[in-house]
mmCIF file of C-alpha atoms in Angstrom:
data_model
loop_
_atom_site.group_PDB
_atom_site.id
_atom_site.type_symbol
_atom_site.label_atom_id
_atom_site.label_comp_id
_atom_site.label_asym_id
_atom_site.label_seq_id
_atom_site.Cartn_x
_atom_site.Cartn_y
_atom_site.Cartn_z
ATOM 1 C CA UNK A 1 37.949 76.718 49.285
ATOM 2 C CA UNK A 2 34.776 76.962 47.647
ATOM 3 C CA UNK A 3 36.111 78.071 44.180
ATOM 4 C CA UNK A 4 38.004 74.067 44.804
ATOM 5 C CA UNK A 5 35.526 72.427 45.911
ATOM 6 C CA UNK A 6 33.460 73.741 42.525
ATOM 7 C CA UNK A 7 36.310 72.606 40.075
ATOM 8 C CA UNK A 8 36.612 69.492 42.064
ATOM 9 C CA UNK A 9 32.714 68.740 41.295
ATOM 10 C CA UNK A 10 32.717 69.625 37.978
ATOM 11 C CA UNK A 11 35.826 67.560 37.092
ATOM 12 C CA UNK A 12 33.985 64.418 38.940
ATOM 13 C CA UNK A 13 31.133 65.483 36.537
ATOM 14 C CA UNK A 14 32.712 65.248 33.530
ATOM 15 C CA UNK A 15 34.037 62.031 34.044
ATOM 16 C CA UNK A 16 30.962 60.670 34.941
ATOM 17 C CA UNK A 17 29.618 62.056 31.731
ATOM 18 C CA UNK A 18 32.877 60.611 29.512
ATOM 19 C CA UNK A 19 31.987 57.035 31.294
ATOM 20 C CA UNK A 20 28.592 56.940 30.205
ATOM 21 C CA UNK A 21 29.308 58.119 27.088
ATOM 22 C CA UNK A 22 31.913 55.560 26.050
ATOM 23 C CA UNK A 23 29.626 52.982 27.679
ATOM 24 C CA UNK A 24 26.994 53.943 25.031
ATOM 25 C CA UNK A 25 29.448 54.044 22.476
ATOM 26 C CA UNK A 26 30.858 50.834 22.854
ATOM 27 C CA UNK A 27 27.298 49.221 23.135
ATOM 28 C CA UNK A 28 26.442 50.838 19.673
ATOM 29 C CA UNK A 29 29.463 49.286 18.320
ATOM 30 C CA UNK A 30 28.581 45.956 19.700
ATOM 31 C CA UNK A 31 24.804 45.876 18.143
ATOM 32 C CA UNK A 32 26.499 46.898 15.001
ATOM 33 C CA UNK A 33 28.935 44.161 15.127
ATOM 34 C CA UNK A 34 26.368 41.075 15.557
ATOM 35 C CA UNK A 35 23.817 42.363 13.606
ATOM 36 C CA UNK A 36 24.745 40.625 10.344
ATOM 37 C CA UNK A 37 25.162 37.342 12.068
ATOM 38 C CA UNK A 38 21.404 37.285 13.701
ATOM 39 C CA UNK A 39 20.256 38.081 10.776
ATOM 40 C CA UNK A 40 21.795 35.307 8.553
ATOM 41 C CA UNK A 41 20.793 33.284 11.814
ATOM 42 C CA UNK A 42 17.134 34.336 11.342
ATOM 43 C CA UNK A 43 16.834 33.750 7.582
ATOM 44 C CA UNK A 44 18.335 30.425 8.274
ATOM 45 C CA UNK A 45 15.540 29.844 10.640
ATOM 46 C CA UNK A 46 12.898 31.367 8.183
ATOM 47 C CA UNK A 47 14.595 28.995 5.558
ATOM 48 C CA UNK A 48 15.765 25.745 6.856
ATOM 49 C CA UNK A 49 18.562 24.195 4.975
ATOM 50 C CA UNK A 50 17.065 20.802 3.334
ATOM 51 C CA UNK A 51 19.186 18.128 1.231
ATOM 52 C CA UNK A 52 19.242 17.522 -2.446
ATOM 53 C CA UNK A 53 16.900 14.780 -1.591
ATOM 54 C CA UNK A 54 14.681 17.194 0.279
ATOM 55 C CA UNK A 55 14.484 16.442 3.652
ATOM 56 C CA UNK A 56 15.863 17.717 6.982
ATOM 57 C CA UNK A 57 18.969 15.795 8.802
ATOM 58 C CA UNK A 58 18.011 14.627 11.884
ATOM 59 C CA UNK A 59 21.944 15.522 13.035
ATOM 60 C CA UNK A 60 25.018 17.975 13.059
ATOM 61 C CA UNK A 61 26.251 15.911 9.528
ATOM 62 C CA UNK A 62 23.788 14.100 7.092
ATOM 63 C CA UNK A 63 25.893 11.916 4.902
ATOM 64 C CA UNK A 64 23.906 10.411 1.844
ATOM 65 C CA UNK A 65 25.697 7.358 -0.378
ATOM 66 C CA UNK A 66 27.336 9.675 -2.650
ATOM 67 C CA UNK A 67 30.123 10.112 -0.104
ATOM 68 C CA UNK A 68 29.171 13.973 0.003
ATOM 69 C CA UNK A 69 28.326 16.116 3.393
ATOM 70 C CA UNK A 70 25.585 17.964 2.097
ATOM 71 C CA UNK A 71 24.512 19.814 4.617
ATOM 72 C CA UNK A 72 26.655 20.448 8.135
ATOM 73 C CA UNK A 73 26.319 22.440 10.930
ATOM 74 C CA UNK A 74 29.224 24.893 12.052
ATOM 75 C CA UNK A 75 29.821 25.654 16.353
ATOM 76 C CA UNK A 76 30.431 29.488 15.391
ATOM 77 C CA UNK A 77 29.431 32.777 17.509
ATOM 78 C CA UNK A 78 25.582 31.924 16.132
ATOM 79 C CA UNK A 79 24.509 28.671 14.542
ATOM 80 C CA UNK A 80 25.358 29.345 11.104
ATOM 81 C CA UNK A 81 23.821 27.019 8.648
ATOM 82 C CA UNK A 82 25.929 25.712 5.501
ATOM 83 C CA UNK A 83 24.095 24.041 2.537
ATOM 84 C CA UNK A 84 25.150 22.696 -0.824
ATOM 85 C CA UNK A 85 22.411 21.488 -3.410
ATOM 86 C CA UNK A 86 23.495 19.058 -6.023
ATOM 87 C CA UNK A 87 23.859 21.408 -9.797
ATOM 88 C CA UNK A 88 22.260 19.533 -12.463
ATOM 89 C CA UNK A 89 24.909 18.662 -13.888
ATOM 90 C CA UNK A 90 26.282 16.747 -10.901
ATOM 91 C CA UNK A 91 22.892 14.696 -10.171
ATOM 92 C CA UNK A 92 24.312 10.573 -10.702
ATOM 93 C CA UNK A 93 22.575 8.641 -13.225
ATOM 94 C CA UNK A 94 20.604 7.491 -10.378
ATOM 95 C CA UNK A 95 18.307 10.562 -10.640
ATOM 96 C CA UNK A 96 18.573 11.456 -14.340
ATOM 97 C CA UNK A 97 15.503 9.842 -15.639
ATOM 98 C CA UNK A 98 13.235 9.277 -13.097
ATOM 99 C CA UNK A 99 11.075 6.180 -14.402
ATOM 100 C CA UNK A 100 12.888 4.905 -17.365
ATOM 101 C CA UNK A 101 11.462 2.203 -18.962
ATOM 102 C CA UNK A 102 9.661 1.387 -16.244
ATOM 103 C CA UNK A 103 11.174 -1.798 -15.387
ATOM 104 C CA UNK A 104 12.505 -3.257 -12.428
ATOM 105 C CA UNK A 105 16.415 -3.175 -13.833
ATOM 106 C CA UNK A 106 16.636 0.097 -15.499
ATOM 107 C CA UNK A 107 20.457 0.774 -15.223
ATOM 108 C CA UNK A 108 21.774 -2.548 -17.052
ATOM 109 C CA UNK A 109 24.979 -2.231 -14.560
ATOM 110 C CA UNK A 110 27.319 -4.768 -14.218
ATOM 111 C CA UNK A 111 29.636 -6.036 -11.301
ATOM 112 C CA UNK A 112 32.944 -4.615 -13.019
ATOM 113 C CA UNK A 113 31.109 -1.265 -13.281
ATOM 114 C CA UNK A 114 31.176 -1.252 -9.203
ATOM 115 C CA UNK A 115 34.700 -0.236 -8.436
ATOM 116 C CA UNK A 116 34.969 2.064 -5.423
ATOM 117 C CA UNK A 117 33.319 1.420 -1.837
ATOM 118 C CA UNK A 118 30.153 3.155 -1.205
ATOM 119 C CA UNK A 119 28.512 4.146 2.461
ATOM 120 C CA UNK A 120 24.916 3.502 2.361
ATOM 121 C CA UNK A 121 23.022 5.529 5.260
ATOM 122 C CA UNK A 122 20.794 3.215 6.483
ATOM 123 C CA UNK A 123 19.580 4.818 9.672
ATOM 124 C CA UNK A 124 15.857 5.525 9.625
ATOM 125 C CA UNK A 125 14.908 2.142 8.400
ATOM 126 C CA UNK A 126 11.327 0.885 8.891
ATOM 127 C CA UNK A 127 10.677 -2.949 8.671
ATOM 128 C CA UNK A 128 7.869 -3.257 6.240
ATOM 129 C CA UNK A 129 6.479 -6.507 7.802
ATOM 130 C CA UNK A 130 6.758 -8.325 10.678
ATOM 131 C CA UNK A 131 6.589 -12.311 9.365
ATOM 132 C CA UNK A 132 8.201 -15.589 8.945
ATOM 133 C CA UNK A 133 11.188 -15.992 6.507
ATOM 134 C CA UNK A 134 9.192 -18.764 4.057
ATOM 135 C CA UNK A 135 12.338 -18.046 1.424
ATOM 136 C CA UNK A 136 15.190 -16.438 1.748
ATOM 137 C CA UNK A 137 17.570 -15.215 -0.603
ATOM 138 C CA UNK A 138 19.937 -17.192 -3.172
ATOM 139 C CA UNK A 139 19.441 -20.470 -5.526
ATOM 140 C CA UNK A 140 16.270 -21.678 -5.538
ATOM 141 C CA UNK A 141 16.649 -25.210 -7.766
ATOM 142 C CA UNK A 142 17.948 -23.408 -10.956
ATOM 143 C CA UNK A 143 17.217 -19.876 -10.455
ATOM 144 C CA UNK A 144 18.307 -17.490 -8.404
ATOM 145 C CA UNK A 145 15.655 -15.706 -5.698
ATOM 146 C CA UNK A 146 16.804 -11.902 -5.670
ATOM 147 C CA UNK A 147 14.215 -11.203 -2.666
ATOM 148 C CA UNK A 148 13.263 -12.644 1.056
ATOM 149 C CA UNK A 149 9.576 -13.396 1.092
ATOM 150 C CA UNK A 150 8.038 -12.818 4.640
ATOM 151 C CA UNK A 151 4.699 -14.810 5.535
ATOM 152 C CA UNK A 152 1.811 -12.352 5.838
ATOM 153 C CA UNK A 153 -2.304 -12.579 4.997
ATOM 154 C CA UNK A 154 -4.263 -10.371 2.332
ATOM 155 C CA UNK A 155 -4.780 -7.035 3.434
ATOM 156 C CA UNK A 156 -1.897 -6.704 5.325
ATOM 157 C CA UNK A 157 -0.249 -3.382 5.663
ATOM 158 C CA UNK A 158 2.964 -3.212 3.559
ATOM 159 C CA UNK A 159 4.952 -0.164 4.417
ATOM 160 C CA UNK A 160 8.295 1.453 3.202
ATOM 161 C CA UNK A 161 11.275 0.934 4.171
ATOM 162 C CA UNK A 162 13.342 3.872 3.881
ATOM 163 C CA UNK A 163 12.191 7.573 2.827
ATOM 164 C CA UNK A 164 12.078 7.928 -1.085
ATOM 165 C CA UNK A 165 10.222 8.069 -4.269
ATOM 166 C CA UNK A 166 7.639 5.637 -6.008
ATOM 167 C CA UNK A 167 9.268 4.643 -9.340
ATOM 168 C CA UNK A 168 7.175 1.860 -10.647
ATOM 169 C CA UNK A 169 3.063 1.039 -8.974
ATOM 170 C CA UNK A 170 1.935 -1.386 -11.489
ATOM 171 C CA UNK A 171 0.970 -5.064 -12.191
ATOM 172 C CA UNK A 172 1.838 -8.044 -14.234
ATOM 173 C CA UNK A 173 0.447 -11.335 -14.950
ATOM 174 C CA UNK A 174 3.226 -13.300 -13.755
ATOM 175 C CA UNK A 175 6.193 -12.556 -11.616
ATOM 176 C CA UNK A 176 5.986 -9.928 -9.067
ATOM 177 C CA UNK A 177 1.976 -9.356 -9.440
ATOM 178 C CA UNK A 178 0.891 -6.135 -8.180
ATOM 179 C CA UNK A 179 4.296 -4.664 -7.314
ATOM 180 C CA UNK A 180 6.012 -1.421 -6.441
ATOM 181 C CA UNK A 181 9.711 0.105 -6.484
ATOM 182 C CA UNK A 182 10.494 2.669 -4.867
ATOM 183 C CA UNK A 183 13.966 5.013 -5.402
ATOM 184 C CA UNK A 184 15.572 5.995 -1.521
ATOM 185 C CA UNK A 185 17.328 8.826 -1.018
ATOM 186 C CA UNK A 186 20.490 6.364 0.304
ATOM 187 C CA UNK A 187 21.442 4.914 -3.023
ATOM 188 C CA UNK A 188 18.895 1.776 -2.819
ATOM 189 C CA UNK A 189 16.225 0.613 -4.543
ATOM 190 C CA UNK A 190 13.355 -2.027 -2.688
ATOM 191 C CA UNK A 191 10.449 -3.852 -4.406
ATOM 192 C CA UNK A 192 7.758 -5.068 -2.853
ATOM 193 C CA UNK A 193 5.767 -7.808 -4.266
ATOM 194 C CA UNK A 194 2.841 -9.550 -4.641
ATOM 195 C CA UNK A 195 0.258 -7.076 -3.738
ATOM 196 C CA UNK A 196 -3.189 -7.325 -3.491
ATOM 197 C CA UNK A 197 -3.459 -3.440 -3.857
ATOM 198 C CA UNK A 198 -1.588 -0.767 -4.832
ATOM 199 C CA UNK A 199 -1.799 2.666 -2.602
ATOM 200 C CA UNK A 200 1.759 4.720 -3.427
ATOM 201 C CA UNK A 201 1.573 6.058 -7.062
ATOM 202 C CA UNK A 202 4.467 6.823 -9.431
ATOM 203 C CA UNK A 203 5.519 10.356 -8.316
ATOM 204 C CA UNK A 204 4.897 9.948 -4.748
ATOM 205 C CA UNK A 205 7.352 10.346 -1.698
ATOM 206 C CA UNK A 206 7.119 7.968 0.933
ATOM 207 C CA UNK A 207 8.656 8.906 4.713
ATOM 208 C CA UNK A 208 9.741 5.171 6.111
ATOM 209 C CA UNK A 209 7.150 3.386 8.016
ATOM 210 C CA UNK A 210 4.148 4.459 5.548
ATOM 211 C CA UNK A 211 1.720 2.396 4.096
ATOM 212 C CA UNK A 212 2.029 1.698 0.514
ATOM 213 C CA UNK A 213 0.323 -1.119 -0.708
ATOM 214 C CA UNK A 214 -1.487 -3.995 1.339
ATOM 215 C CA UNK A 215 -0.375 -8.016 0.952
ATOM 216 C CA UNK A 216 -1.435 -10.892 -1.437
ATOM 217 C CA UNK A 217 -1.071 -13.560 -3.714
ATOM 218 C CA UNK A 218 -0.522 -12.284 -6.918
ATOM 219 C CA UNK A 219 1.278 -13.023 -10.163
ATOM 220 C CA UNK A 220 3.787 -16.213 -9.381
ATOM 221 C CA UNK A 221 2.787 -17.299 -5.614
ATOM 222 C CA UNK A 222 1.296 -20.400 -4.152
ATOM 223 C CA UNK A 223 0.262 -18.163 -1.373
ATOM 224 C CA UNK A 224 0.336 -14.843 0.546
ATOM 225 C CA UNK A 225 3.460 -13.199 1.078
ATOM 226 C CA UNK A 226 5.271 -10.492 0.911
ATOM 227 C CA UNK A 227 8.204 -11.050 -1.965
ATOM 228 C CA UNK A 228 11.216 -8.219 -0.707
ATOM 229 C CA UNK A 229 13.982 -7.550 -2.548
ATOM 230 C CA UNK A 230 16.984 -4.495 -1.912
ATOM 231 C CA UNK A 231 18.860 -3.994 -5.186
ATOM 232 C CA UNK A 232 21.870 -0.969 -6.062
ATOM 233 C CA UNK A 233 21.541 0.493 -9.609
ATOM 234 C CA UNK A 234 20.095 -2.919 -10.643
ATOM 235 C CA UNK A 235 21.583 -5.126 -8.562
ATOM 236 C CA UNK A 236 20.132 -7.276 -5.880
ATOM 237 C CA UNK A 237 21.611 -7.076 -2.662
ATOM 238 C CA UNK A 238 20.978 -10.106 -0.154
ATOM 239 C CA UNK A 239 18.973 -8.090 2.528
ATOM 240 C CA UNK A 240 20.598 -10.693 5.420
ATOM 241 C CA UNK A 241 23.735 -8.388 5.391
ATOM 242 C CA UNK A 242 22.095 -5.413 6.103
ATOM 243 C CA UNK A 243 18.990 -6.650 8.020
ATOM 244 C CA UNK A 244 18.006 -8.709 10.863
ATOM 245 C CA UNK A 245 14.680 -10.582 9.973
ATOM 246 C CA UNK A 246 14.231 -11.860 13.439
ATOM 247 C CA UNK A 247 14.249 -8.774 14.742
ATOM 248 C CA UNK A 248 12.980 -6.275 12.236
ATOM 249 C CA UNK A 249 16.358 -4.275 12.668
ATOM 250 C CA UNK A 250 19.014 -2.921 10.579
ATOM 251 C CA UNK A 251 22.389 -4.705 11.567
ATOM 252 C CA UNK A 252 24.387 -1.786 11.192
ATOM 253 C CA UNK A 253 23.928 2.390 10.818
ATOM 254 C CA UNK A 254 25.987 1.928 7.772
ATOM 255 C CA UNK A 255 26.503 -0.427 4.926
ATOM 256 C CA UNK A 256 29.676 -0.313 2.985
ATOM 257 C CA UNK A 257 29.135 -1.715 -0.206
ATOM 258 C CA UNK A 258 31.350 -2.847 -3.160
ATOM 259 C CA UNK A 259 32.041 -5.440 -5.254
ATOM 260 C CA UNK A 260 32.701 -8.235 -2.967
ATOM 261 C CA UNK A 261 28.708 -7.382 -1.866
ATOM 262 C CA UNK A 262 27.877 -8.966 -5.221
ATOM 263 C CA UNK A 263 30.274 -11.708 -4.910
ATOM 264 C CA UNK A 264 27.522 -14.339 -4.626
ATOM 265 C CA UNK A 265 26.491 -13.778 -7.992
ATOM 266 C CA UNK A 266 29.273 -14.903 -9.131
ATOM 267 C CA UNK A 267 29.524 -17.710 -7.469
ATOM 268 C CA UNK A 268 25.865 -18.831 -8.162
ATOM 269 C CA UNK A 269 26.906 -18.349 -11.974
ATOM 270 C CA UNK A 270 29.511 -20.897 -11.950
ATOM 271 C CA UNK A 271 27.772 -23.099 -9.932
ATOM 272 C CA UNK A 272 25.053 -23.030 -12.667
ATOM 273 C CA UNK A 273 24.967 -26.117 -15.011
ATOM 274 C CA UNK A 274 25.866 -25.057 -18.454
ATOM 275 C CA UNK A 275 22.905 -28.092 -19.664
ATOM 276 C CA UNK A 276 20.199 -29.699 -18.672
ATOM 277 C CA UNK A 277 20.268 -33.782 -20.198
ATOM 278 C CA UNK A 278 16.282 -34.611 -21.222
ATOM 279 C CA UNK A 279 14.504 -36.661 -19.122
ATOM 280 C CA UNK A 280 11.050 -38.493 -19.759
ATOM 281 C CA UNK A 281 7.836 -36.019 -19.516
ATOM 282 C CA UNK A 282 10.241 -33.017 -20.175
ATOM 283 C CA UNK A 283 9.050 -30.089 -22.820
ATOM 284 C CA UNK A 284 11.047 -26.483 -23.321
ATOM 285 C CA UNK A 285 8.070 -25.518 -21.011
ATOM 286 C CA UNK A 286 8.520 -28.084 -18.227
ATOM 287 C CA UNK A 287 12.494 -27.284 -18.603
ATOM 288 C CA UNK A 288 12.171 -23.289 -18.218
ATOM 289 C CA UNK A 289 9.816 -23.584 -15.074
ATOM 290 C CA UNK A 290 12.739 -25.968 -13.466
ATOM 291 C CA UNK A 291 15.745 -23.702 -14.688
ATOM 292 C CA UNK A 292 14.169 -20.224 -14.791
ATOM 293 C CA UNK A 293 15.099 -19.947 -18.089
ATOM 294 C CA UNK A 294 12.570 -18.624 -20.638
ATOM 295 C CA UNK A 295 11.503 -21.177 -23.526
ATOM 296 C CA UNK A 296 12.679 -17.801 -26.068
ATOM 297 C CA UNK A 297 16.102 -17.946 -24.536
ATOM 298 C CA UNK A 298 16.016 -21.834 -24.853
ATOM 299 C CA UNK A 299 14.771 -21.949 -28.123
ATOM 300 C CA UNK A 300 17.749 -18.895 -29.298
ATOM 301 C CA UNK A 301 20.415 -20.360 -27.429
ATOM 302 C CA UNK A 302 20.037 -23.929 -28.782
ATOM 303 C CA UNK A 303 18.894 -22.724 -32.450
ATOM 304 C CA UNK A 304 15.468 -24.448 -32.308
ATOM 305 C CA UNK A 305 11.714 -23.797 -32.334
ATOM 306 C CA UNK A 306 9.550 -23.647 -29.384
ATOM 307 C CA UNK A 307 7.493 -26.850 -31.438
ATOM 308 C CA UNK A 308 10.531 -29.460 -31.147
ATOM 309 C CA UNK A 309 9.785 -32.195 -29.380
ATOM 310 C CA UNK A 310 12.698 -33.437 -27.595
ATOM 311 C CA UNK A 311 14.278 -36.530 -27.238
ATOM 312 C CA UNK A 312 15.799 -38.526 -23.886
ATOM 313 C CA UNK A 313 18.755 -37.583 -23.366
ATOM 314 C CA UNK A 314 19.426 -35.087 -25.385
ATOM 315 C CA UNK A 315 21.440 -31.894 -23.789
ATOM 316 C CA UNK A 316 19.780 -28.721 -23.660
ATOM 317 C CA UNK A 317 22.015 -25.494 -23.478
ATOM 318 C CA UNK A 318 20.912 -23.053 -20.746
ATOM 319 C CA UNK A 319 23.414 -20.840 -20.890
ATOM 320 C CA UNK A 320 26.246 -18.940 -23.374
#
């Protein structure tokens, strides 16, 4: 009985000792199994993914207006993170040179060149000033007003609208003043005009909501205000179809744009009178300030000299 009872313990002792071992064994295993995927967990944490236009997304997909995910966010055992930078070769011609020739239209692109529908992220937005409409965009008399301008004082804070990069911090005579443009990270371009002083350099990045420059009256104003325009590789865009004025918000998350965006452009062109007929008092001068045309393109287009003196009646041609 003893000699049984002996075997009997030793067998329950050996399986106790095969449990625990194959308990161990199968914990090993485990470890061994998910230690790969906390690491590549940890260097993502070390490392976080950032876009081709360097910042974090704020959500699980980031989309940018070059209809490409660029960075996205995988439900997996771990969080695994997924990132794709932009080659060199693949950057648009929106990033190739970064100032250009420094003006305001530096990609000379035409309506027919937009031919596919483009989603402009527009989340993020940051009003850059709280006034009045005093003009808003489209014909004004003869020329066309790319911009909105927004009642403010001198020394008012200006700030930017979306994140993105100062292209142009300069001033002119005439026209905008003291002005800035500044290159977003969503496809647009905004200009800010008028300025009484320039803070945001060339070079610098600006999150939406900073200050960049504070209002004024300079270059073509009668008085203080801000002169706003939103443009695409050139082009203006009327800011009334992507933003509420009243309220200082963006209509939508997401602007699809195209050609029909541009539409009124041509429409303003063919409402456009091809002459102007010379009235008393008028001079090429007195003639360009009412039709926005320069007295060179007057001067080319009709084959004279900027000395003529015109007569009464006589047609003027404004336009080819």
């Amino acid at each position: 009985m003893r000699l049984r009872a002996k075997e009997s313990e030793s067998k329950v002792l050996w399986l106790h000792r095969a449990c625990i071992c194959a308990i161990v064994s199968f914990a090993i295993s485990f470890a061994l199994l998910l230690l790969p995927i906390r690491s590549s967990a940890a260097n993502a944490a070390k490392s976080p993914a950032t876009t081709a236009a360097g910042i974090l997304p704020s959500s699980e997909s980031f989309v940018v207006s070059l209809d490409t995910t660029i960075w996205r966010m995988r439900p997996l055992i771990a969080p695994v993170y997924e990132e794709r930078f932009f080659e060199e070769e693949e950057l648009p011609d929106l990033w190739e040179s970064f100032d250009k020739n420094g003006k305001v239209d530096a990609y000379k692109t035409s309506i027919s060149d937009i031919t596919d529908t483009t989603i402009i992220d527009l989340r993020g937005y940051a009003h850059p000033w709280f006034g009045k409409v005093t003009s808003n965009f489209g014909m004004r008399r003869w020329r066309m007003h790319n911009g909105i301008d927004l009642k403010l004082y001198k020394g008012d804070s200006v700030r930017c609208a979306f994140d993105g990069i100062v292209r142009i911090s300069k001033s002119m005579r005439g026209g905008y003043g003291r002005y800035i443009v500044i290159r977003h990270f969503n496809g647009l371009e905004t200009i800010y005009g008028h300025l009484s002083k320039l803070i945001a350099k060339v070079g610098d990045t600006l999150r939406a909501g900073e200050i960049l420059g504070l209002g004024g009256n300079t270059g073509r104003s009668t008085g203080s205000h801000l002169h706003f325009e939103l443009r695409y590789l050139g082009l203006p865009l009327n800011p009334n179809d992507l933003i509420d004025f009243e309220t200082g918000k963006i209509k939508n998350s997401f602007y699809s744009l195209c050609a029909a965006s541009f539409q009124y452009k041509i429409d303003a062109e063919k409402n456009l009178a091809k002459y102007w007929k010379v009235k008393k008092g008028d001079t090429l001068g007195r003639i360009a300030m009412k039709t926005g045309v320069s007295v060179s393109r007057l001067c080319r287009l009709n084959k004279i000299k900027k000395t003529k003196i015109l007569r009464i009646g006589e047609r003027i041609k404004l336009m080819e």
